[in-house]
Coordinates of C-alpha atoms and ligand atoms in Angstrom, one line a residue:
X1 CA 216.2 112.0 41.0
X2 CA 219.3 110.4 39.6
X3 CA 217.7 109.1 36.6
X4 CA 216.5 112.5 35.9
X5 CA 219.3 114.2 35.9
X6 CA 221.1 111.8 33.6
X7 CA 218.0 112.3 31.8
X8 CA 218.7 115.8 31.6
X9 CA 222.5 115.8 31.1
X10 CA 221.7 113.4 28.2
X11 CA 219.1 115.9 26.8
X12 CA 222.0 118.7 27.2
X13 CA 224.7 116.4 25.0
X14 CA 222.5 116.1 22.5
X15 CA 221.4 119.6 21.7
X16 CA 225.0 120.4 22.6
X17 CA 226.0 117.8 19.6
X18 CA 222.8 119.5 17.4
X19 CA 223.5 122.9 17.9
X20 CA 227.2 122.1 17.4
X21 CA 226.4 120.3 14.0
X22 CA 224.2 123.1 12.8
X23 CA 226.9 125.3 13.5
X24 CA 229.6 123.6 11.7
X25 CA 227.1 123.1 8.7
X26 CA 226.7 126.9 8.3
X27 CA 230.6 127.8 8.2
X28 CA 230.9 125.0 5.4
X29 CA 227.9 126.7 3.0
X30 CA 229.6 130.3 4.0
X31 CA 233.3 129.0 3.1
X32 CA 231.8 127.7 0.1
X33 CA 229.6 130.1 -1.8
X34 CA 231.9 131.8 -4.3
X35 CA 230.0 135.1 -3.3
X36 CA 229.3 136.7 0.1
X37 CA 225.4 137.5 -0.9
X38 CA 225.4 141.7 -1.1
X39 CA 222.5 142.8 1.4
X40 CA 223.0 140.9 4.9
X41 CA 220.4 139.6 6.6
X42 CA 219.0 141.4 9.4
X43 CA 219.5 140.1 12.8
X44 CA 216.8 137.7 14.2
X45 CA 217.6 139.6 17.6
X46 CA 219.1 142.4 18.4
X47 CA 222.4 142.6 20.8
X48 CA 220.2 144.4 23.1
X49 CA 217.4 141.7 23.0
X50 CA 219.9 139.1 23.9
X51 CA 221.5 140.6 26.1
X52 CA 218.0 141.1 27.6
X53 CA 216.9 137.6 27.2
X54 CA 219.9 136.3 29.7
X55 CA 219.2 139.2 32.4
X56 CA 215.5 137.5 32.4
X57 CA 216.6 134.0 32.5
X58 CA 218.8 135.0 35.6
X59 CA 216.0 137.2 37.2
X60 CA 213.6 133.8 36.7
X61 CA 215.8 131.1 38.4
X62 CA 215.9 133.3 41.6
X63 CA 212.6 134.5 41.9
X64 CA 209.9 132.7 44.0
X65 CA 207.2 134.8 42.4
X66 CA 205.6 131.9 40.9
X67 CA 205.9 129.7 43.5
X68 CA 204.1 132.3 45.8
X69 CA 201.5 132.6 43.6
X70 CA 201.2 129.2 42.5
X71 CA 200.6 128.0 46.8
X72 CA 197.9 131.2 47.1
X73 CA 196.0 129.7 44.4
X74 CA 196.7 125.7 45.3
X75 CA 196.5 126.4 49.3
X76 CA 194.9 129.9 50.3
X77 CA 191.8 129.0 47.4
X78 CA 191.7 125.6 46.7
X79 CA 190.1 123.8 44.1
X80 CA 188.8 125.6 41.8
X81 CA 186.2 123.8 39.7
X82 CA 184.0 125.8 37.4
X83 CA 181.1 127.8 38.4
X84 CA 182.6 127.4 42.1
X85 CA 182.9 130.2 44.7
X86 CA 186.7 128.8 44.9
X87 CA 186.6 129.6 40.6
X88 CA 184.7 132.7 41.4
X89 CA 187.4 134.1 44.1
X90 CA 190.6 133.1 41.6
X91 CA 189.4 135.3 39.2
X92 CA 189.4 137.7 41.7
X93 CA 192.4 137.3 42.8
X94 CA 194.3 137.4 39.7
X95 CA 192.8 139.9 38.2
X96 CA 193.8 142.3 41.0
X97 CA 197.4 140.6 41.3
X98 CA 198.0 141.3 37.6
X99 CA 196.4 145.0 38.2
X100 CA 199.2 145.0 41.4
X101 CA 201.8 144.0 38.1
X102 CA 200.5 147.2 36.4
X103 CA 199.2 145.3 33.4
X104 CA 196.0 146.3 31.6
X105 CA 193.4 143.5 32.6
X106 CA 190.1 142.7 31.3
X107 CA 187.7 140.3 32.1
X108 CA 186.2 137.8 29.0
X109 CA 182.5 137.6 30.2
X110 CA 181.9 133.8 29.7
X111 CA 178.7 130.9 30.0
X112 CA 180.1 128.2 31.7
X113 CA 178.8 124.5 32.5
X114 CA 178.4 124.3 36.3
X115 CA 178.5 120.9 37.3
X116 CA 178.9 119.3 41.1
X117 CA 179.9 116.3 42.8
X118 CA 178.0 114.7 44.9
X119 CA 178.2 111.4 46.8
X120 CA 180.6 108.7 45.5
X121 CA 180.4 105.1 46.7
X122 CA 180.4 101.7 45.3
X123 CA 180.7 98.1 46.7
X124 CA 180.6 94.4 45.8
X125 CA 177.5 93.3 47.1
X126 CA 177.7 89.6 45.4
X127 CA 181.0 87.4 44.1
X128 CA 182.3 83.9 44.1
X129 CA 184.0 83.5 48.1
X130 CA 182.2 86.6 49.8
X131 CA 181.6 86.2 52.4
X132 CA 177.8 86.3 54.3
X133 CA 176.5 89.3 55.0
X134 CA 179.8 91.3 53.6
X135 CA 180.4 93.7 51.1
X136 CA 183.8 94.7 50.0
X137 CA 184.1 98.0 48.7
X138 CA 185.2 100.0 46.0
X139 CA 187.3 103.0 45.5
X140 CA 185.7 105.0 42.9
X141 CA 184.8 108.6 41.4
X142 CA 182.6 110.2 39.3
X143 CA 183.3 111.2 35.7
X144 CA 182.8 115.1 35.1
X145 CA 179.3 115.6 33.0
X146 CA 177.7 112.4 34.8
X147 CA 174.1 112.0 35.3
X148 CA 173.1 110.8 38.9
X149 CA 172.5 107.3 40.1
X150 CA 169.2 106.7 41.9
X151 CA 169.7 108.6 45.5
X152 CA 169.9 105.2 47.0
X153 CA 172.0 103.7 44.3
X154 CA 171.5 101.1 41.7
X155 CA 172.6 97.4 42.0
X156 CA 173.9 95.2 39.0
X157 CA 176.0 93.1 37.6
X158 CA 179.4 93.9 36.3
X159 CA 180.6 92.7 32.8
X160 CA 184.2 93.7 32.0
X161 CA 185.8 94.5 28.7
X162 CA 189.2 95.5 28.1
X163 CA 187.7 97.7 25.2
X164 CA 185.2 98.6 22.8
X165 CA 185.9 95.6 20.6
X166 CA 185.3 93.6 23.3
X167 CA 182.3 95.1 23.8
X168 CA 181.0 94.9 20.3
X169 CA 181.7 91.2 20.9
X170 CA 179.2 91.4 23.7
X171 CA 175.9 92.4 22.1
X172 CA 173.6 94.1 23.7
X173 CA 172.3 90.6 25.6
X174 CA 175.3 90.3 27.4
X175 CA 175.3 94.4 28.3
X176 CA 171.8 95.7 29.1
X177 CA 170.7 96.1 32.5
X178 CA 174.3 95.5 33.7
X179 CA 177.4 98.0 35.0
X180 CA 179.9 98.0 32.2
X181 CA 184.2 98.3 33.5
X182 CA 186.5 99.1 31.0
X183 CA 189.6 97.9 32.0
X184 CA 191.7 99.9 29.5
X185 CA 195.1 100.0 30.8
X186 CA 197.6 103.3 31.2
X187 CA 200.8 102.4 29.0
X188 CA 203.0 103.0 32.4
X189 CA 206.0 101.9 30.3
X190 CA 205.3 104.4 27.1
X191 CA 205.3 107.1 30.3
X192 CA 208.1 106.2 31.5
X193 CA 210.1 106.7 28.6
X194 CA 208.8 110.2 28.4
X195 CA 206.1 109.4 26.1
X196 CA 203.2 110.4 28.8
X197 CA 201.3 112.6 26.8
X198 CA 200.7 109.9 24.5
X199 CA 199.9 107.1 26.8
X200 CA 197.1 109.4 28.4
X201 CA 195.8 110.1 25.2
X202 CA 194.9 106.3 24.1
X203 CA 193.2 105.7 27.2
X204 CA 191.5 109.1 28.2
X205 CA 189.3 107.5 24.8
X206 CA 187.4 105.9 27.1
X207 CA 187.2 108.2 30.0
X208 CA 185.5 110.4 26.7
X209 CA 183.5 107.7 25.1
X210 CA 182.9 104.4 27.1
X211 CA 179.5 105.7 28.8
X212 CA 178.1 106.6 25.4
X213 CA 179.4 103.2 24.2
X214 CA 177.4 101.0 27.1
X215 CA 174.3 103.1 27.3
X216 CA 174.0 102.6 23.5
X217 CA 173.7 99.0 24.4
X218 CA 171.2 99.1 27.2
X219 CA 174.0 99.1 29.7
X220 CA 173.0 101.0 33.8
X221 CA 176.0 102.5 34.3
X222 CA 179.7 102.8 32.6
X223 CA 183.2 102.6 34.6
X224 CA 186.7 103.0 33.6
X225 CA 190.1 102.1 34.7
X226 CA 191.4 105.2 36.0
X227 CA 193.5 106.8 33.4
X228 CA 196.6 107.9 35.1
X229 CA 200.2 105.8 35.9
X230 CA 200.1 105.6 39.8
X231 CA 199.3 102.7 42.0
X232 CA 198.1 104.4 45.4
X233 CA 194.4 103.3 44.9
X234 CA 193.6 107.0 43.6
X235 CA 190.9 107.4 41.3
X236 CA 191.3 110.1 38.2
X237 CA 188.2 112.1 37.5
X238 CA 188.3 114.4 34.2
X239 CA 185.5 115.1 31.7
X240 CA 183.3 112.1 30.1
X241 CA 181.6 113.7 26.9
X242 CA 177.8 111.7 26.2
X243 CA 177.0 111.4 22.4
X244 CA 173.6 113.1 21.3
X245 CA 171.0 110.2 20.7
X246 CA 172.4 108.2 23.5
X247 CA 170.8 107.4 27.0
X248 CA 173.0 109.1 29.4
X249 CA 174.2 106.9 32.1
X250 CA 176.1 107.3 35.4
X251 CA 179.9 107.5 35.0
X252 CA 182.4 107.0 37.1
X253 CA 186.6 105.9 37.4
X254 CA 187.6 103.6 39.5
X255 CA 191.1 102.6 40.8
X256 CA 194.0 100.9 38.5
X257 CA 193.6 98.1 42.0
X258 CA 189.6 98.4 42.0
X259 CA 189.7 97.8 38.1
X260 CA 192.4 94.6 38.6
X261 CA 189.6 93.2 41.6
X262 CA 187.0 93.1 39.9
X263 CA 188.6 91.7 36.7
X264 CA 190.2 88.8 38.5
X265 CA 187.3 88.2 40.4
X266 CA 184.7 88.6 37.4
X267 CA 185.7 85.3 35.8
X268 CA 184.9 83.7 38.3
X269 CA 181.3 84.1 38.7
X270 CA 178.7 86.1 39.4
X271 CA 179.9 90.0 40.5
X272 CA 177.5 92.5 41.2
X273 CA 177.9 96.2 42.5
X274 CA 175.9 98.6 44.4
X275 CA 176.6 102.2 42.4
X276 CA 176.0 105.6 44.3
X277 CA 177.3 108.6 42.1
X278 CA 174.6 112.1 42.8
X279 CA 176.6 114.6 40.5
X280 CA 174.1 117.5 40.2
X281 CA 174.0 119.9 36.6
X282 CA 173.1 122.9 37.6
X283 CA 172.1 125.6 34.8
X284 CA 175.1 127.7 33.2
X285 CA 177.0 130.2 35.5
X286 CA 179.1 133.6 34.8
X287 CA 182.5 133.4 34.6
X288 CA 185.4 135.1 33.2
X289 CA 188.8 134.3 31.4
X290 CA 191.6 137.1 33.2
X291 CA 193.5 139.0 30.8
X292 CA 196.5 140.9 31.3
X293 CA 198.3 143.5 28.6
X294 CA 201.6 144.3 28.9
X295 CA 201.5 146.7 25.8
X296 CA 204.2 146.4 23.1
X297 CA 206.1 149.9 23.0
X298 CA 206.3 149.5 18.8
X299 CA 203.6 147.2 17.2
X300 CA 201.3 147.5 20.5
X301 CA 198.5 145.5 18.1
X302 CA 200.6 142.0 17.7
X303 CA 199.7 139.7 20.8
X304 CA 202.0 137.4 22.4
X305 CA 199.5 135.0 24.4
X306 CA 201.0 133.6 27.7
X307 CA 198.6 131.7 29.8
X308 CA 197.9 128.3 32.0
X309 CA 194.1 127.3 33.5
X310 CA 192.4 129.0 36.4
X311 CA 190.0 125.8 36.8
X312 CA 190.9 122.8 38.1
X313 CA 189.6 119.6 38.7
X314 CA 188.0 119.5 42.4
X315 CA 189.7 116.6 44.1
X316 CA 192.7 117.8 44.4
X317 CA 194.0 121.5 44.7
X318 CA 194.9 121.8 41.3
X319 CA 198.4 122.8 41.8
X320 CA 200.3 121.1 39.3
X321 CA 197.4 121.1 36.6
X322 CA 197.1 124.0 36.3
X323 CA 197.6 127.0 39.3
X324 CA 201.7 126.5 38.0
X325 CA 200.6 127.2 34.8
X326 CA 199.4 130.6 35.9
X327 CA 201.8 131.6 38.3
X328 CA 204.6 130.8 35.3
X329 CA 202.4 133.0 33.2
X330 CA 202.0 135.7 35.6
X331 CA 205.7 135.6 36.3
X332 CA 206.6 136.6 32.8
X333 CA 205.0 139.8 33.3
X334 CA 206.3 140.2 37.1
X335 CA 209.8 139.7 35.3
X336 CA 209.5 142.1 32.2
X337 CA 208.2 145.0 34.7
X338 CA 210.5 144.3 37.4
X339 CA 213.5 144.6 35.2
X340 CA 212.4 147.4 33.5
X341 CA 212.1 145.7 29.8
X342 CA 210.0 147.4 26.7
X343 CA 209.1 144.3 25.0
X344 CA 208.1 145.8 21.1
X345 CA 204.5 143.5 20.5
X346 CA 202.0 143.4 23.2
X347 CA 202.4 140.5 26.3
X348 CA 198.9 139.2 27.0
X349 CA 199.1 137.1 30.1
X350 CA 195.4 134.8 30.3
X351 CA 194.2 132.9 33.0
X352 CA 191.6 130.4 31.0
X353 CA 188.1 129.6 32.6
X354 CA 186.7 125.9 32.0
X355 CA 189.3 124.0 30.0
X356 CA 188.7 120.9 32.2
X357 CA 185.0 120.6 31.8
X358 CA 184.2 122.9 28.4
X359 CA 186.6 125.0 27.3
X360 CA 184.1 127.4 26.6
X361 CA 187.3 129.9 27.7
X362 CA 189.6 129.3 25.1
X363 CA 186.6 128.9 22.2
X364 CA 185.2 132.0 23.4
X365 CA 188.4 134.4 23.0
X366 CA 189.4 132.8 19.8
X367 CA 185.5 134.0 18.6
X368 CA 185.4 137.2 20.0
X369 CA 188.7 138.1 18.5
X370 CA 188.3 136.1 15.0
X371 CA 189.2 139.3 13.5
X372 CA 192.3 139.8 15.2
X373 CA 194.0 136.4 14.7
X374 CA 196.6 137.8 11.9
X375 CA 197.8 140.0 15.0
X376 CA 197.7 137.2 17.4
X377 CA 201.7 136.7 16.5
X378 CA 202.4 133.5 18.7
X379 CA 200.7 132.1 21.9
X380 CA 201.5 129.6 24.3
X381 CA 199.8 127.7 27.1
X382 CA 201.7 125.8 30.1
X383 CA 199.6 123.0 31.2
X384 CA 201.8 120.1 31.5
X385 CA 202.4 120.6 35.3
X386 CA 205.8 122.2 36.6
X387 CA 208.9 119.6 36.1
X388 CA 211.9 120.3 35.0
X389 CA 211.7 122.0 31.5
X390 CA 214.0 120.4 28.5
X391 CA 213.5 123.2 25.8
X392 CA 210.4 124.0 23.7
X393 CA 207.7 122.6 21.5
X394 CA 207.2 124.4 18.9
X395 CA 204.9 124.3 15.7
X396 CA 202.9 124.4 13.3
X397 CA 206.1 125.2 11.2
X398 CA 208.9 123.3 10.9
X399 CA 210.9 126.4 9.5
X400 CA 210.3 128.0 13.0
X401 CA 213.1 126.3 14.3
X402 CA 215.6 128.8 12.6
X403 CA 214.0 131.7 14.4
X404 CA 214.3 129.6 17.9
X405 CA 218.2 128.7 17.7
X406 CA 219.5 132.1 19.4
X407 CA 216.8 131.2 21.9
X408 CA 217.6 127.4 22.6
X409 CA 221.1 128.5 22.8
X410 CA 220.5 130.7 25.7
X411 CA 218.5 128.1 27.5
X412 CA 221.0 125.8 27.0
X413 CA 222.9 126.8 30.0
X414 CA 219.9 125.9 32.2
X415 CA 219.3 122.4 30.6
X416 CA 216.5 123.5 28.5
X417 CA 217.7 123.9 25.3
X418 CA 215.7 121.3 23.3
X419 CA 213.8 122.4 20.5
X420 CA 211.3 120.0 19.6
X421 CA 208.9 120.7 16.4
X422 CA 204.7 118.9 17.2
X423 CA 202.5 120.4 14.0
X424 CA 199.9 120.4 17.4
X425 CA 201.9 122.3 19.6
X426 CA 200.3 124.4 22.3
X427 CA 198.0 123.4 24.6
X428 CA 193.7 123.1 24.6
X429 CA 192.8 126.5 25.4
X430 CA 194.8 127.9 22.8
X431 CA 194.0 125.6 20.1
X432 CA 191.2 127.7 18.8
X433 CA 193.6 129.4 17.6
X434 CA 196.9 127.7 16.9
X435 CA 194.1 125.5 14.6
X436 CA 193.8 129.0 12.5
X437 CA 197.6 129.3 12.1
X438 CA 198.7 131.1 15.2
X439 CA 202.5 130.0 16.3
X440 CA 202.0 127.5 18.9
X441 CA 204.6 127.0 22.1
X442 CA 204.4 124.9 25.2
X443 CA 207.3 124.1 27.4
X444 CA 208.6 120.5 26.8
X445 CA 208.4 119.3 30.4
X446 CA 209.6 116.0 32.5
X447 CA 206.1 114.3 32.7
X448 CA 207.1 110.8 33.7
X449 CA 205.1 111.5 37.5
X450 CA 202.8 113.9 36.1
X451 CA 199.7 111.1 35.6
X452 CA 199.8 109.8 38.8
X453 CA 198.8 112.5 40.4
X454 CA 196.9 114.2 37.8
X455 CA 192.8 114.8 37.6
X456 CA 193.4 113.0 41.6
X457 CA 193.0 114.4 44.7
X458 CA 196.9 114.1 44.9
X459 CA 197.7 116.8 42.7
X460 CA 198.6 119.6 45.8
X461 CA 201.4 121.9 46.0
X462 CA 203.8 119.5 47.4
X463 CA 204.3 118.0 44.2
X464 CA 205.5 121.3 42.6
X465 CA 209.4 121.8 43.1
X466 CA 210.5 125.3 43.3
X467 CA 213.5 125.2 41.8
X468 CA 211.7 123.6 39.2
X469 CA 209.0 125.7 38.9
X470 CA 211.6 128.7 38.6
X471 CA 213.0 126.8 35.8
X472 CA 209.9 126.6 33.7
X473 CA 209.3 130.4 34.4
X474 CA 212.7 131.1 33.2
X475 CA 212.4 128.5 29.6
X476 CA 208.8 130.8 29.1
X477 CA 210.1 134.2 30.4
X478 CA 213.1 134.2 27.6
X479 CA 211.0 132.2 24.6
X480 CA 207.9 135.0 25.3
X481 CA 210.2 138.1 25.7
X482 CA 212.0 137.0 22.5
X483 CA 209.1 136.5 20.4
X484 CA 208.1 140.0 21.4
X485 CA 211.2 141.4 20.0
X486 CA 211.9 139.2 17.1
X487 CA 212.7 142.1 14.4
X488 CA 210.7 139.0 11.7
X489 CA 207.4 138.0 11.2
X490 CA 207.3 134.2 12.0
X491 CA 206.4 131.4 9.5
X492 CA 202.9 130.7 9.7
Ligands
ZN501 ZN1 195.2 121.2 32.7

């Protein structure tokens, strides 16, 4: 807590001292140009727009619509894996919710992969000290995508590698027949100074492409080190993609601790493992991204995209990644309407289908629509879970920044008014189209706890703070509103 809050007072100073500096450097180029230039620029915003912008980032902090509709989703539906009745009823749910909000929703008809757990259980059966007539077990979960184990399991030895070098150096003789761990480890320390993101991505690698790697050399099954930063013995599931070509083979995550055990112990001698994972693909289901228009009183045709993911992983309730991510989205409309606001472009609010296991949701809107992308006008995805908000990402133009200074000034007096340019910014769903030029935005978020309880069966409401939760709602309220009522076309 404390350290956050330095954290944040820090983060404040310094886009204090930035804005400041900007500030100053503008009066010097006005004092000297020898000529004021004749035609003034329009306004970015208008005084009514501003004055706008603060009313919503007021209304935001105090409303606990988000949080209500973030425990309906995390608590009253639960997880809400796709193709599930639990995905089925969300749908459902928010569709009516944003009908309740008086928005104009549609459903995105969509073919989605429909795949189910199924049992999950591993133990040593042989290694040096165990022992007679013991096992000692396992803590493990599947990978999303994996092919089944033999109902009864399979038995085998386990080679480790810390990664795919290391297996390279193994040769298929030393891999075939045998249960390959890949004890890739989470940079905790890169996390924890506020580089999560980026520590997730080098090892969620092999969560993607370790079973493809070991089944290409003749290996029975493929297991990670969970990729995530806590130590409670929780194992992180999340998508494993197979390469074409390649036997499949089971797939599963076990604990940071279950990863150390069997690396300690593996040198030792002899260590095999008896692997149950009985995942089940089922043929394709229907489902359906939400969307919700707020129409745009002037250019009704330009889109402002607001949205989080309706799916979740099924461990967990899927609170932080991603029912918060709706709810904030959904409370950008709830704002607008309940204070009475005429934003000029159109607010389309989407709750994505299947970005944990596909993302046949955001790929399918960005084809249907391929005609429409010059009108898509900015978009932005929260899906980074709900801690306390520092400013915004913003890309893929660096010149955007100009256009978010009146913004970032307001947010400044809630401690969130960071501007941060990524050429990437966004989020998965809505890189379909931010990858075709579409203005990208995603709050920039605290995300120092947000792997160790992500993709786990931690991730529940609890972890979602309402006060912080308000204060994302309030960064995306303003930074949405605005873009809807810039009086400029943005860079792209
Ligand atoms: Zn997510």
């Amino acid at each position: 807590m404390t350290k956050s809050r330095n954290r944040n007072i820090a983060l404040q100073l310094l886009s204090f001292a930035f804005l400041f500096s900007i500030a100053a450097m503008r009066c010097g180029a006005q004092e000297n140009s020898p000529s004021p230039s004749p035609t003034p620029t329009p306004p970015l915003y208008s005084e009514k727009t501003l004055s706008e912008l603060k009313q919503l980032q007021q209304a935001a902090l105090k409303s606990d619509y988000a949080w209500k509709q973030t425990a309906y989703l995390s608590n009253n539906i639960g997880p809400r894996l796709t193709g599930s009745a639990q995905a089925q009823k969300s749908v459902e749910y928010v569709a009516a919710e944003m009908k309740a909000l008086g928005l104009e929703v549609q459903l995105e008809n969509l073919s989605v992969p429909h795949w189910v757990r199924g049992e999950e259980t591993a133990a040593l059966v042989e290694y040096p000290g165990m022992a007679e007539k013991t096992t000692q077990k396992i803590v493990l979960t599947a990978l999303g995508g994996s092919v089944a184990t033999p109902a009864e399991g399979l038995t085998a030895e386990v080679v480790v590698v810390r990664n795919f070098d290391e297996l390279e150096a193994l040769g298929r003789d030393k891999v075939a027949g045998r249960i390959v761990l890949f004890n890739y480890h989470y940079d905790k320390q890169m996390a924890a100074q506020s580089r999560a993101g980026e520590a997730y991505g080098q090892a969620v690698k092999y969560r993607g492409e370790a079973p493809s790697a070991a089944g290409k050399l003749g290996a029975v099954a493929a297991l990670i080190r969970s990729v995530g930063s806590a130590d409670y013995r929780l194992p992180h599931t999340g998508q494993t993609n197979y390469a074409k070509d390649v036997p499949k083979i089971p797939a599963g995550a076990v604990t940071a601790e279950d990863a150390d055990l069997i690396a300690a112990l593996a040198p030792q001698g002899t260590v095999r493992m008896r692997l149950t994972l009985t995942p089940q693909t089922h043929p394709d289901a229907v489902s359906y991204n939400v969307i919700g228009d707020l129409k745009g009183s002037e250019q009704p045709e330009q889109v402002i995209i607001v949205s989080g993911h309706l799916d979740s992983w099924d461990l967990g309730t899927g609170a932080i990644d991603d029912a918060a991510g709706v709810a904030v989205s959904m409370e950008v409309a709830n704002l607008v309407k309940k204070l009475g606001l005429r934003p000029k472009r159109t607010i389309r609010v989407i709750a994505w289908m299947n970005e944990e296991n596909g993302l046949v949701g955001g790929k399918t809107y960005a084809k249907n629509h391929e005609n429409e992308i010059a009108n898509h006008f900015a978009a932005r995805e929260i899906d980074g879970g709900a801690d306390h908000p520092g400013g915004i990402n913003y890309g893929p133009k660096p010149e955007m920044k100009d256009f978010l200074e009146p913004v970032a000034k307001i947010l400044q007096s809630s401690g969130a008014g960071v501007l941060d340019f990524s050429p990437n910014a966004g989020g998965a769903d809505i890189g379909p189209l931010t990858k075709q030029g579409v203005p990208g935005f995603s709050p920039i978020q605290d995300n120092r706890t947000y792997f160790h309880y992500h993709h786990t069966a931690a991730d529940t409401l609890d972890k979602v703070v309402p006060q912080e939760l308000a204060e994302n709602a309030a960064v995306v309220a303003v930074t949405i509103y605005a873009l809807a009522n810039l009086e400029k076309p943005l860079p792209r």
